[in-house]
mmCIF file of C-alpha atoms and ligand atoms in Angstrom:
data_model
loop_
_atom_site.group_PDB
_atom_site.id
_atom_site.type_symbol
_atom_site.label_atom_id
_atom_site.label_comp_id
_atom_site.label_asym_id
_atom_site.label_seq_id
_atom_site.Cartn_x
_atom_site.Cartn_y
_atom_site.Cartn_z
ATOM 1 C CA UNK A 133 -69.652 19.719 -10.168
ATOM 2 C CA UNK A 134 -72.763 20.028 -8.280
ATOM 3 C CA UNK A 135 -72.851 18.269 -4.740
ATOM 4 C CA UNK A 136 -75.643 14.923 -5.217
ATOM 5 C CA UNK A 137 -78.927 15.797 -3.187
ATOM 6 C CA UNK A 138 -78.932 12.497 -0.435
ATOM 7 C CA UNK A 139 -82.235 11.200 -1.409
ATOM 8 C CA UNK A 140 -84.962 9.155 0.967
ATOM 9 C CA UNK A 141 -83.996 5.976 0.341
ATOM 10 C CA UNK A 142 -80.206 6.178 0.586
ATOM 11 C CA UNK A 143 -81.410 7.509 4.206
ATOM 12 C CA UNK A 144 -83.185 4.501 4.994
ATOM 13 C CA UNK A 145 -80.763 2.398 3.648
ATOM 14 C CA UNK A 146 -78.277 3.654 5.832
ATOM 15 C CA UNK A 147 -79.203 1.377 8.511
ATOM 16 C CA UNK A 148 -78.881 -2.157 7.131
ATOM 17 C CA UNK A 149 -75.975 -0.988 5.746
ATOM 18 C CA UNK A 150 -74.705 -0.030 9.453
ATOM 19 C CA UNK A 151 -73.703 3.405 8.236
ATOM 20 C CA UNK A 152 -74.385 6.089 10.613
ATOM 21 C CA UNK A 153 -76.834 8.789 10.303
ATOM 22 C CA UNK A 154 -75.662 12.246 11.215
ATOM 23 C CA UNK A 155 -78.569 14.981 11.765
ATOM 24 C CA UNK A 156 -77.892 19.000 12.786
ATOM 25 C CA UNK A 157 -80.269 21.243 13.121
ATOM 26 C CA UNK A 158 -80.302 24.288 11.041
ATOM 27 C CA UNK A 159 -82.116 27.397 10.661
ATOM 28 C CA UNK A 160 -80.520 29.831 8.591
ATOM 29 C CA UNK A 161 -78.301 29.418 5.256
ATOM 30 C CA UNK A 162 -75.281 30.240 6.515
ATOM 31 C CA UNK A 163 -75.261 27.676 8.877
ATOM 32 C CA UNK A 164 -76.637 25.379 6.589
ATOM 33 C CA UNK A 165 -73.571 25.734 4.008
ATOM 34 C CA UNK A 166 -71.027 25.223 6.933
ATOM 35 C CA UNK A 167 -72.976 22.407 8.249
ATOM 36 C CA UNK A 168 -73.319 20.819 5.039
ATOM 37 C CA UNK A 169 -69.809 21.543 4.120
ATOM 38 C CA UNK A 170 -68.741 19.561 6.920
ATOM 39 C CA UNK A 171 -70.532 16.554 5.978
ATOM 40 C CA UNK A 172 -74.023 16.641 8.191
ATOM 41 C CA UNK A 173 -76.633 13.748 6.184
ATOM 42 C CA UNK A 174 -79.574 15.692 7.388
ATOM 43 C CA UNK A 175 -80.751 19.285 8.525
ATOM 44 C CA UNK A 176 -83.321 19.329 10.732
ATOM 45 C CA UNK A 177 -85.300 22.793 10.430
ATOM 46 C CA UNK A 178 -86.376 22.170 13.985
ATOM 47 C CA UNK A 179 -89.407 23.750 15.888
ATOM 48 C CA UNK A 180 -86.451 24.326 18.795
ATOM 49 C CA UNK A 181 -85.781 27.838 16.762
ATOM 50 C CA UNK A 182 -88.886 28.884 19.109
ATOM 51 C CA UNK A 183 -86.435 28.804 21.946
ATOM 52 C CA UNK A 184 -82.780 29.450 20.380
ATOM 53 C CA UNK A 185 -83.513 31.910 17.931
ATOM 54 C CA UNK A 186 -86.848 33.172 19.089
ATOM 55 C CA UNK A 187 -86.189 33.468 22.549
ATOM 56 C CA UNK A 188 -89.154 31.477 23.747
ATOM 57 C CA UNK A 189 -90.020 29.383 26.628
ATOM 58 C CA UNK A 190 -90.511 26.710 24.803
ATOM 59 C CA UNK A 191 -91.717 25.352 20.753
ATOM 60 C CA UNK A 192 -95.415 25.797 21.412
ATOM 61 C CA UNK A 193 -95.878 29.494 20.130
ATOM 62 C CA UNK A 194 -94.237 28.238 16.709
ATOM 63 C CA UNK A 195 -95.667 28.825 13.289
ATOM 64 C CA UNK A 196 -95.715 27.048 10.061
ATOM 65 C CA UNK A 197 -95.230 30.738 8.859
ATOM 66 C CA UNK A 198 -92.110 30.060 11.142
ATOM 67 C CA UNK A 199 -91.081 27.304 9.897
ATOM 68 C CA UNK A 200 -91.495 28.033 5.718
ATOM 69 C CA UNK A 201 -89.073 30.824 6.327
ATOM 70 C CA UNK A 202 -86.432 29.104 7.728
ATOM 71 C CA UNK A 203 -87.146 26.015 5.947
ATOM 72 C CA UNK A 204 -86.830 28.211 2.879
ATOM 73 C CA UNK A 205 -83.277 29.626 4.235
ATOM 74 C CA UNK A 206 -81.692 26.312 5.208
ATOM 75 C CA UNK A 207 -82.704 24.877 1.666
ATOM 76 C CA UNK A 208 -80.970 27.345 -0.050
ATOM 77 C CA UNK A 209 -77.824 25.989 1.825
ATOM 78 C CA UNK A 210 -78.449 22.313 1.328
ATOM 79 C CA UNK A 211 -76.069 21.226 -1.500
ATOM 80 C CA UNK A 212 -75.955 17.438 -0.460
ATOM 81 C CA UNK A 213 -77.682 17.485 2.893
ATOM 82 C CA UNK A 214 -81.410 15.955 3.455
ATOM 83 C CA UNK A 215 -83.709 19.135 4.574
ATOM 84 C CA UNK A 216 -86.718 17.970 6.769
ATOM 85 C CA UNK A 217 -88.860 20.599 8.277
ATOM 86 C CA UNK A 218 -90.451 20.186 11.660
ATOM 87 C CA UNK A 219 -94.256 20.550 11.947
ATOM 88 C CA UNK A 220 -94.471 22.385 14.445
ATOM 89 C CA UNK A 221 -97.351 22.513 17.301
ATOM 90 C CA UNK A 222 -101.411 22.017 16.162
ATOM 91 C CA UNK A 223 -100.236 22.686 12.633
ATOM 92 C CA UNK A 224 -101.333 19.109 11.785
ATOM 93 C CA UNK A 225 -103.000 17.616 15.257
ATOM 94 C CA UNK A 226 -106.526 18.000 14.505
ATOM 95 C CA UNK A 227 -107.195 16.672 10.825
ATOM 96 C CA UNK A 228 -105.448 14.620 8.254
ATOM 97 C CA UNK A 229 -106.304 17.517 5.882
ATOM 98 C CA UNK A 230 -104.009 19.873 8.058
ATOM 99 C CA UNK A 231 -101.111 17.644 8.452
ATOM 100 C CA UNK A 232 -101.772 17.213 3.790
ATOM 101 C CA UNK A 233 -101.709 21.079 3.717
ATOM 102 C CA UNK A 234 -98.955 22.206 5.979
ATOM 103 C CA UNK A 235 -96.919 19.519 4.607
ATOM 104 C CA UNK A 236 -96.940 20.250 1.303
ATOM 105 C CA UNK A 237 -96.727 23.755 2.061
ATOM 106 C CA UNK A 238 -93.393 22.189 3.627
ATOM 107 C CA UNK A 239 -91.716 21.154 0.579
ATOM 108 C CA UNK A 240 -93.423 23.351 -1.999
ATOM 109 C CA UNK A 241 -92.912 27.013 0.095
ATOM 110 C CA UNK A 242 -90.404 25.635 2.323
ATOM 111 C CA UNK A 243 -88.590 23.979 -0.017
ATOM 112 C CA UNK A 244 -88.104 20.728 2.461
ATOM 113 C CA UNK A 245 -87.931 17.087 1.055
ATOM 114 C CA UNK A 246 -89.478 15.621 4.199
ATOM 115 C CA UNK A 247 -91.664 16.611 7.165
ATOM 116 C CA UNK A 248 -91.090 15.650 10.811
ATOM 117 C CA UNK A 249 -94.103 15.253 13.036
ATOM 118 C CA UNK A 250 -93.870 14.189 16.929
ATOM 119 C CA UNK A 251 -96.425 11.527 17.783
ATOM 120 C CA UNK A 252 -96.895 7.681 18.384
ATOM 121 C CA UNK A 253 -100.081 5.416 17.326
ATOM 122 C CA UNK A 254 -102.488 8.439 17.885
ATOM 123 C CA UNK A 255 -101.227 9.975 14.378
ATOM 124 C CA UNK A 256 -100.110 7.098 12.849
ATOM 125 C CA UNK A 257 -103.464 7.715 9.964
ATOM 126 C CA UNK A 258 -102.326 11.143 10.092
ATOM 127 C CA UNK A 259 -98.448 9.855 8.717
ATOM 128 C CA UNK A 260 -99.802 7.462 6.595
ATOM 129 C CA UNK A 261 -102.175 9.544 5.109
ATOM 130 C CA UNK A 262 -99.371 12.598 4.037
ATOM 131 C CA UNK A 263 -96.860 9.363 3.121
ATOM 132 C CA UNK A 264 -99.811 8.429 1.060
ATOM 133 C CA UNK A 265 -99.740 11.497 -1.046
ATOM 134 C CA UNK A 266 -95.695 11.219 -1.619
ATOM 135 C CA UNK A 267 -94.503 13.173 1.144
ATOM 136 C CA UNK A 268 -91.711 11.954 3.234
ATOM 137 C CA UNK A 269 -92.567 11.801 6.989
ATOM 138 C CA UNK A 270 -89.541 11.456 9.917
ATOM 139 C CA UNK A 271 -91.536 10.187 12.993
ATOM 140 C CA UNK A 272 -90.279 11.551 16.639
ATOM 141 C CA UNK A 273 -91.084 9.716 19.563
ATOM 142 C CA UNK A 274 -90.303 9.335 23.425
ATOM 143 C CA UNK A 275 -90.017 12.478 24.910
ATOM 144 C CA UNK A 276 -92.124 15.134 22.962
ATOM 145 C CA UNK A 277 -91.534 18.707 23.330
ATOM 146 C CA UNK A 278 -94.522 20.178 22.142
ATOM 147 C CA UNK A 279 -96.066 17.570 24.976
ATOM 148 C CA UNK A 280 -93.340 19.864 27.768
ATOM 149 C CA UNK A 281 -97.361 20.843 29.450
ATOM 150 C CA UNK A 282 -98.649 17.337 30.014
ATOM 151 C CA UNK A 283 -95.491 15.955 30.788
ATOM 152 C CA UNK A 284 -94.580 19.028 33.138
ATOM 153 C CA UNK A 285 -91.198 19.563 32.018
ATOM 154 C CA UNK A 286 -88.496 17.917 30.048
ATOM 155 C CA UNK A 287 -88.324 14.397 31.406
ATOM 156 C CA UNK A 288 -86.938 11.312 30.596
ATOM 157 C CA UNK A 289 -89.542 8.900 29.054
ATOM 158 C CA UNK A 290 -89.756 5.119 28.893
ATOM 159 C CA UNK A 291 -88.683 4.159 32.238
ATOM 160 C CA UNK A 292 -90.451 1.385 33.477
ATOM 161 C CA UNK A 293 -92.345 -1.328 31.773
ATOM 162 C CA UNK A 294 -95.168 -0.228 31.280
ATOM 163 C CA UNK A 295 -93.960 2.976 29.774
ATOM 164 C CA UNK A 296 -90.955 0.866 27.886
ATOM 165 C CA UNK A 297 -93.679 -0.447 26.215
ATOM 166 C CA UNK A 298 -95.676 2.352 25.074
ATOM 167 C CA UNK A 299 -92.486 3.807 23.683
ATOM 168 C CA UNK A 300 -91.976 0.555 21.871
ATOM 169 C CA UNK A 301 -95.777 0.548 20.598
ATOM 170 C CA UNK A 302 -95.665 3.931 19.172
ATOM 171 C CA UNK A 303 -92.569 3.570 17.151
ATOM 172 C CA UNK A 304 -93.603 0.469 15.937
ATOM 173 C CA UNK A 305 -97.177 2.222 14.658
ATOM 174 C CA UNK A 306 -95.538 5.951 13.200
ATOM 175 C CA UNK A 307 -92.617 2.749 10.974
ATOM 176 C CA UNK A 308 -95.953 0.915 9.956
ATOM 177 C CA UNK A 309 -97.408 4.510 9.051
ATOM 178 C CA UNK A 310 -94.868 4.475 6.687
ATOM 179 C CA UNK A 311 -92.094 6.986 8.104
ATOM 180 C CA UNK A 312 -88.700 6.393 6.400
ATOM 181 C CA UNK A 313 -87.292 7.031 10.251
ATOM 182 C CA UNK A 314 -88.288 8.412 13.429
ATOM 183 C CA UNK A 315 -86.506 10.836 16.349
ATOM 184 C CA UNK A 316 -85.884 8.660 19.779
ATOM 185 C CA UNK A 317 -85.687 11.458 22.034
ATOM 186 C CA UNK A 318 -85.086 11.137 25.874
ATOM 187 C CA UNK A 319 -85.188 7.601 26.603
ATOM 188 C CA UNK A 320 -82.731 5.256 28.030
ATOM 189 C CA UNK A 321 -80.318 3.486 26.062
ATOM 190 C CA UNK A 322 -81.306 0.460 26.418
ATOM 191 C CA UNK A 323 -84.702 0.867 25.429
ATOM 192 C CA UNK A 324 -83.560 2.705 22.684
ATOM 193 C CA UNK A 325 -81.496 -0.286 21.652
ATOM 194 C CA UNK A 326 -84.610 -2.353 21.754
ATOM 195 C CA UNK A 327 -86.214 0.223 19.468
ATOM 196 C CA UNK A 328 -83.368 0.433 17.007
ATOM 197 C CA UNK A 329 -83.584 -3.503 16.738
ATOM 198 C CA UNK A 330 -87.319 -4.045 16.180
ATOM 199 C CA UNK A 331 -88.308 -1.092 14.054
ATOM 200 C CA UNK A 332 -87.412 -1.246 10.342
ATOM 201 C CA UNK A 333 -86.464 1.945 9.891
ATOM 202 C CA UNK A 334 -83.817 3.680 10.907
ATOM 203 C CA UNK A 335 -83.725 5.556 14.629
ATOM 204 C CA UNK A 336 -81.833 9.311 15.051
ATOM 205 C CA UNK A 337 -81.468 9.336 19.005
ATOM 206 C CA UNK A 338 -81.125 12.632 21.050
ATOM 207 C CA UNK A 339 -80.540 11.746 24.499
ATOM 208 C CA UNK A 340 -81.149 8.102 24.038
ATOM 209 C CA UNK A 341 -77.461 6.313 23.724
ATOM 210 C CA UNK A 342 -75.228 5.062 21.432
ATOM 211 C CA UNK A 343 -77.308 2.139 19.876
ATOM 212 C CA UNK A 344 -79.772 4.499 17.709
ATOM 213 C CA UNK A 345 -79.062 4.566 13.980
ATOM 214 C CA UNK A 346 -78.014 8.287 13.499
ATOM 215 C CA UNK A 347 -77.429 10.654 16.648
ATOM 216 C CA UNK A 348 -79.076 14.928 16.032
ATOM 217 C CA UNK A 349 -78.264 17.976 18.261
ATOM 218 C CA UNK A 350 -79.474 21.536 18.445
ATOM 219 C CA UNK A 351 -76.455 23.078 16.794
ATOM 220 C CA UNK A 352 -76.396 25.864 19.548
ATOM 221 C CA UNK A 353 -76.038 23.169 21.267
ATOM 222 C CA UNK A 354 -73.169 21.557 20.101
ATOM 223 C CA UNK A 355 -71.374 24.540 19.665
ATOM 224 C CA UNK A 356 -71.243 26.187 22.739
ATOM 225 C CA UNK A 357 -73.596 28.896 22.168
ATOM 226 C CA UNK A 358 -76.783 28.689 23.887
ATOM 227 C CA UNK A 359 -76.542 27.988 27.284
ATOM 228 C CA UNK A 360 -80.318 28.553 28.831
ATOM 229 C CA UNK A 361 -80.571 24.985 29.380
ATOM 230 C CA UNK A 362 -78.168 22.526 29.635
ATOM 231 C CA UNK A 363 -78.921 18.750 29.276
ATOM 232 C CA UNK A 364 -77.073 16.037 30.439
ATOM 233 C CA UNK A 365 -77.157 14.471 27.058
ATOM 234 C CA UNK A 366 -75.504 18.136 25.108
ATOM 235 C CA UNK A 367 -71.879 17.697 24.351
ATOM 236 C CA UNK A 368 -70.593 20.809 23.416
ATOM 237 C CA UNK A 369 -67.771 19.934 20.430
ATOM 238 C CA UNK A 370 -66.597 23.803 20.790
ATOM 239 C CA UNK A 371 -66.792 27.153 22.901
ATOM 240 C CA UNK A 372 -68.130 29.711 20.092
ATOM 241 C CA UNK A 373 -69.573 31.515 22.931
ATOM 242 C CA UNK A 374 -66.141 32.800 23.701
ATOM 243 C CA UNK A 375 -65.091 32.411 20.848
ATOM 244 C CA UNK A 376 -67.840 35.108 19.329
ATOM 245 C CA UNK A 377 -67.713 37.166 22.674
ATOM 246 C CA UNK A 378 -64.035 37.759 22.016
ATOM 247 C CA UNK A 379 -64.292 38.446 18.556
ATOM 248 C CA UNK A 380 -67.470 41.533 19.111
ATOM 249 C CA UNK A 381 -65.283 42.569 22.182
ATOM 250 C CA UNK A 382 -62.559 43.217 19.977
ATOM 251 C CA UNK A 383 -64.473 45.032 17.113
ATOM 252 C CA UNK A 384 -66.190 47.160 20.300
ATOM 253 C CA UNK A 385 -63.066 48.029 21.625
ATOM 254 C CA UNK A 386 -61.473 49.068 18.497
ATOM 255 C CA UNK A 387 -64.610 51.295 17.020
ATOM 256 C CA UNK A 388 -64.491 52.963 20.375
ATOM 257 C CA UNK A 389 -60.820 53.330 20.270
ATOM 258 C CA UNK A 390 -60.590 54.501 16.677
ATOM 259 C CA UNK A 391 -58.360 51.800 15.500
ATOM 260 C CA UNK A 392 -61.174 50.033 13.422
ATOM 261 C CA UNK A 393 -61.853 51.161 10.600
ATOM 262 C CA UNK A 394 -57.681 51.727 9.497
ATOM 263 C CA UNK A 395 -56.758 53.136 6.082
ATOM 264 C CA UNK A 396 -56.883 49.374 4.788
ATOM 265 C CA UNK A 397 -60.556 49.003 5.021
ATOM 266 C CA UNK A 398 -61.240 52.390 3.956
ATOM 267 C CA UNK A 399 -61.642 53.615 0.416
ATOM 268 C CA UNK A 400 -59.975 56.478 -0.305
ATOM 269 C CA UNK A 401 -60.054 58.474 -4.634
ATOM 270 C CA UNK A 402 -57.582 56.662 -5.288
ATOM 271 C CA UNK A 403 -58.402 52.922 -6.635
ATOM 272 C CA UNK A 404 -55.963 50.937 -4.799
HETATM 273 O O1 KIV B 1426 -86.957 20.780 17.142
HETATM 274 C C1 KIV B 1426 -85.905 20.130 17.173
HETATM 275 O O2 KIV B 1426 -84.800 20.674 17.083
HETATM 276 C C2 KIV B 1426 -86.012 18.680 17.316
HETATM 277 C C3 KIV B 1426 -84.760 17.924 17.597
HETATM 278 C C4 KIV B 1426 -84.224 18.268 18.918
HETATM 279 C C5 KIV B 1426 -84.931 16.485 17.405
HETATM 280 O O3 KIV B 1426 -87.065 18.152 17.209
#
């Protein structure tokens, strides 16, 4: 029997019932069967494909182009997994008409069932405007990659009061927007606690601590395989870059030797 799709509001009612949320991101279909296989809640077509598939600096130079296609992929993958597609940078910034467009272009080319837009009371109209029109919005503040210029780099944010409470202030505005739940990326753990506590909805941390609702990770990340960066907060759960470097060694040395391909992977006129 067909795997049940985890709807919205099991999601958010994962948090008064204490259960934790577990988030991946995914960007391919292959990935997204294993990951889904394995029992991942939600996967997170994230903007971060700019730098671990792309190869970029950073998300900025992302599409919505992007983002359909591998949207589209991961969906294909998704038997019981939640599929949210990032927004990625100025796709929806400038107008509530963008932010309507790109995400139903989201669910309807990408094949998504929620969007995910980075931002605190400055696009809380914007959220409540696509939530409005029946599409499911994750909210993702704190630290805001497609904000790495203005911030100059990847830093922690919400240390300090006064920037404890700005933190506090925007995830309060993106849950009264009307976001089933929201990213807390890069804060401390105690604010993050505070967060978890006094928003309604539930909180997915990344580099926030233990007391967040759900935890997500780049899946690169977590498995060992992309290694430009390295955060403090990245626990890699296995070495597949060894793991894969050993296995394409081994094919390379044995099409150079000859041994690969042997008579048993051949075909030869007679069926066998
Ligand atoms: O783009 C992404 O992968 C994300 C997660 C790191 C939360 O936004």
């Amino acid at each position: 029997m067909a795997e049940k799709k985890l709807t919205v509001p099991q999601i958010a009612a994962m948090k008064s019932k204490g259960e934790k949320i577990v988030m991946v991101t995914a960007y391919d279909y292959t990935f997204a069967r294993l990951f889904d296989a394995a029992g991942v809640d939600v996967l997170l077509v994230g903007d971060s494909l700019g730098m671990v598939v792309q190869g970029r600096k950073n998300t900025l130079g992302v599409t919505m182009d992007h983002m359909i296609y591998h949207s589209h992929c991961v969906a294909k993958g998704a038997a019981r997994a939640h599929v949210v597609c990032d927004l990625p940078f100025l796709s929806y910034q400038a107008s509530k008409e963008d932010a309507i467009r790109v995400s139903g272009a989201a669910l309807k080319k990408g094949r998504a069932e929620a969007v995910k837009m980075e931002g605190g009371e400055e696009i809380a109209e914007t959220i409540r405007a696509v939530v409005d029109l029946g599409i499911p919005v994750m909210g993702h503040v704190g630290l805001m990659p497609q904000r790495v210029q203005q911030m100059g780099g990847y830093k922690i944010q919400g240390r300090g009061k006064d920037a404890a409470k700005k933190v506090l202030r925007d995830a309060k505005a993106v849950a009264q927007a009307g976001a089933y739940a929201m990213v807390l990326e890069g804060i401390p753990l105690e604010l993050a606690k505070q967060v978890t506590k006094e928003v309604g909805v539930p909180t997915i941390g990344i580099g926030s601590g233990r007391h967040c609702d759900g935890q997500v990770l780049v899946c690169y990340d977590l498995l060992g395989m992309f290694e430009d960066i390295a955060p403090k907060f990245v626990k890699k759960f296995a070495d597949l870059k060894t793991v894969i470097q050993s296995a394409v060694g081994g094919y390379v040395a044995q099409v150079r030797s000859g041994e690969f391909p042997d008579l048993q992977h051949s075909f030869s006129e007679q069926k066998s």
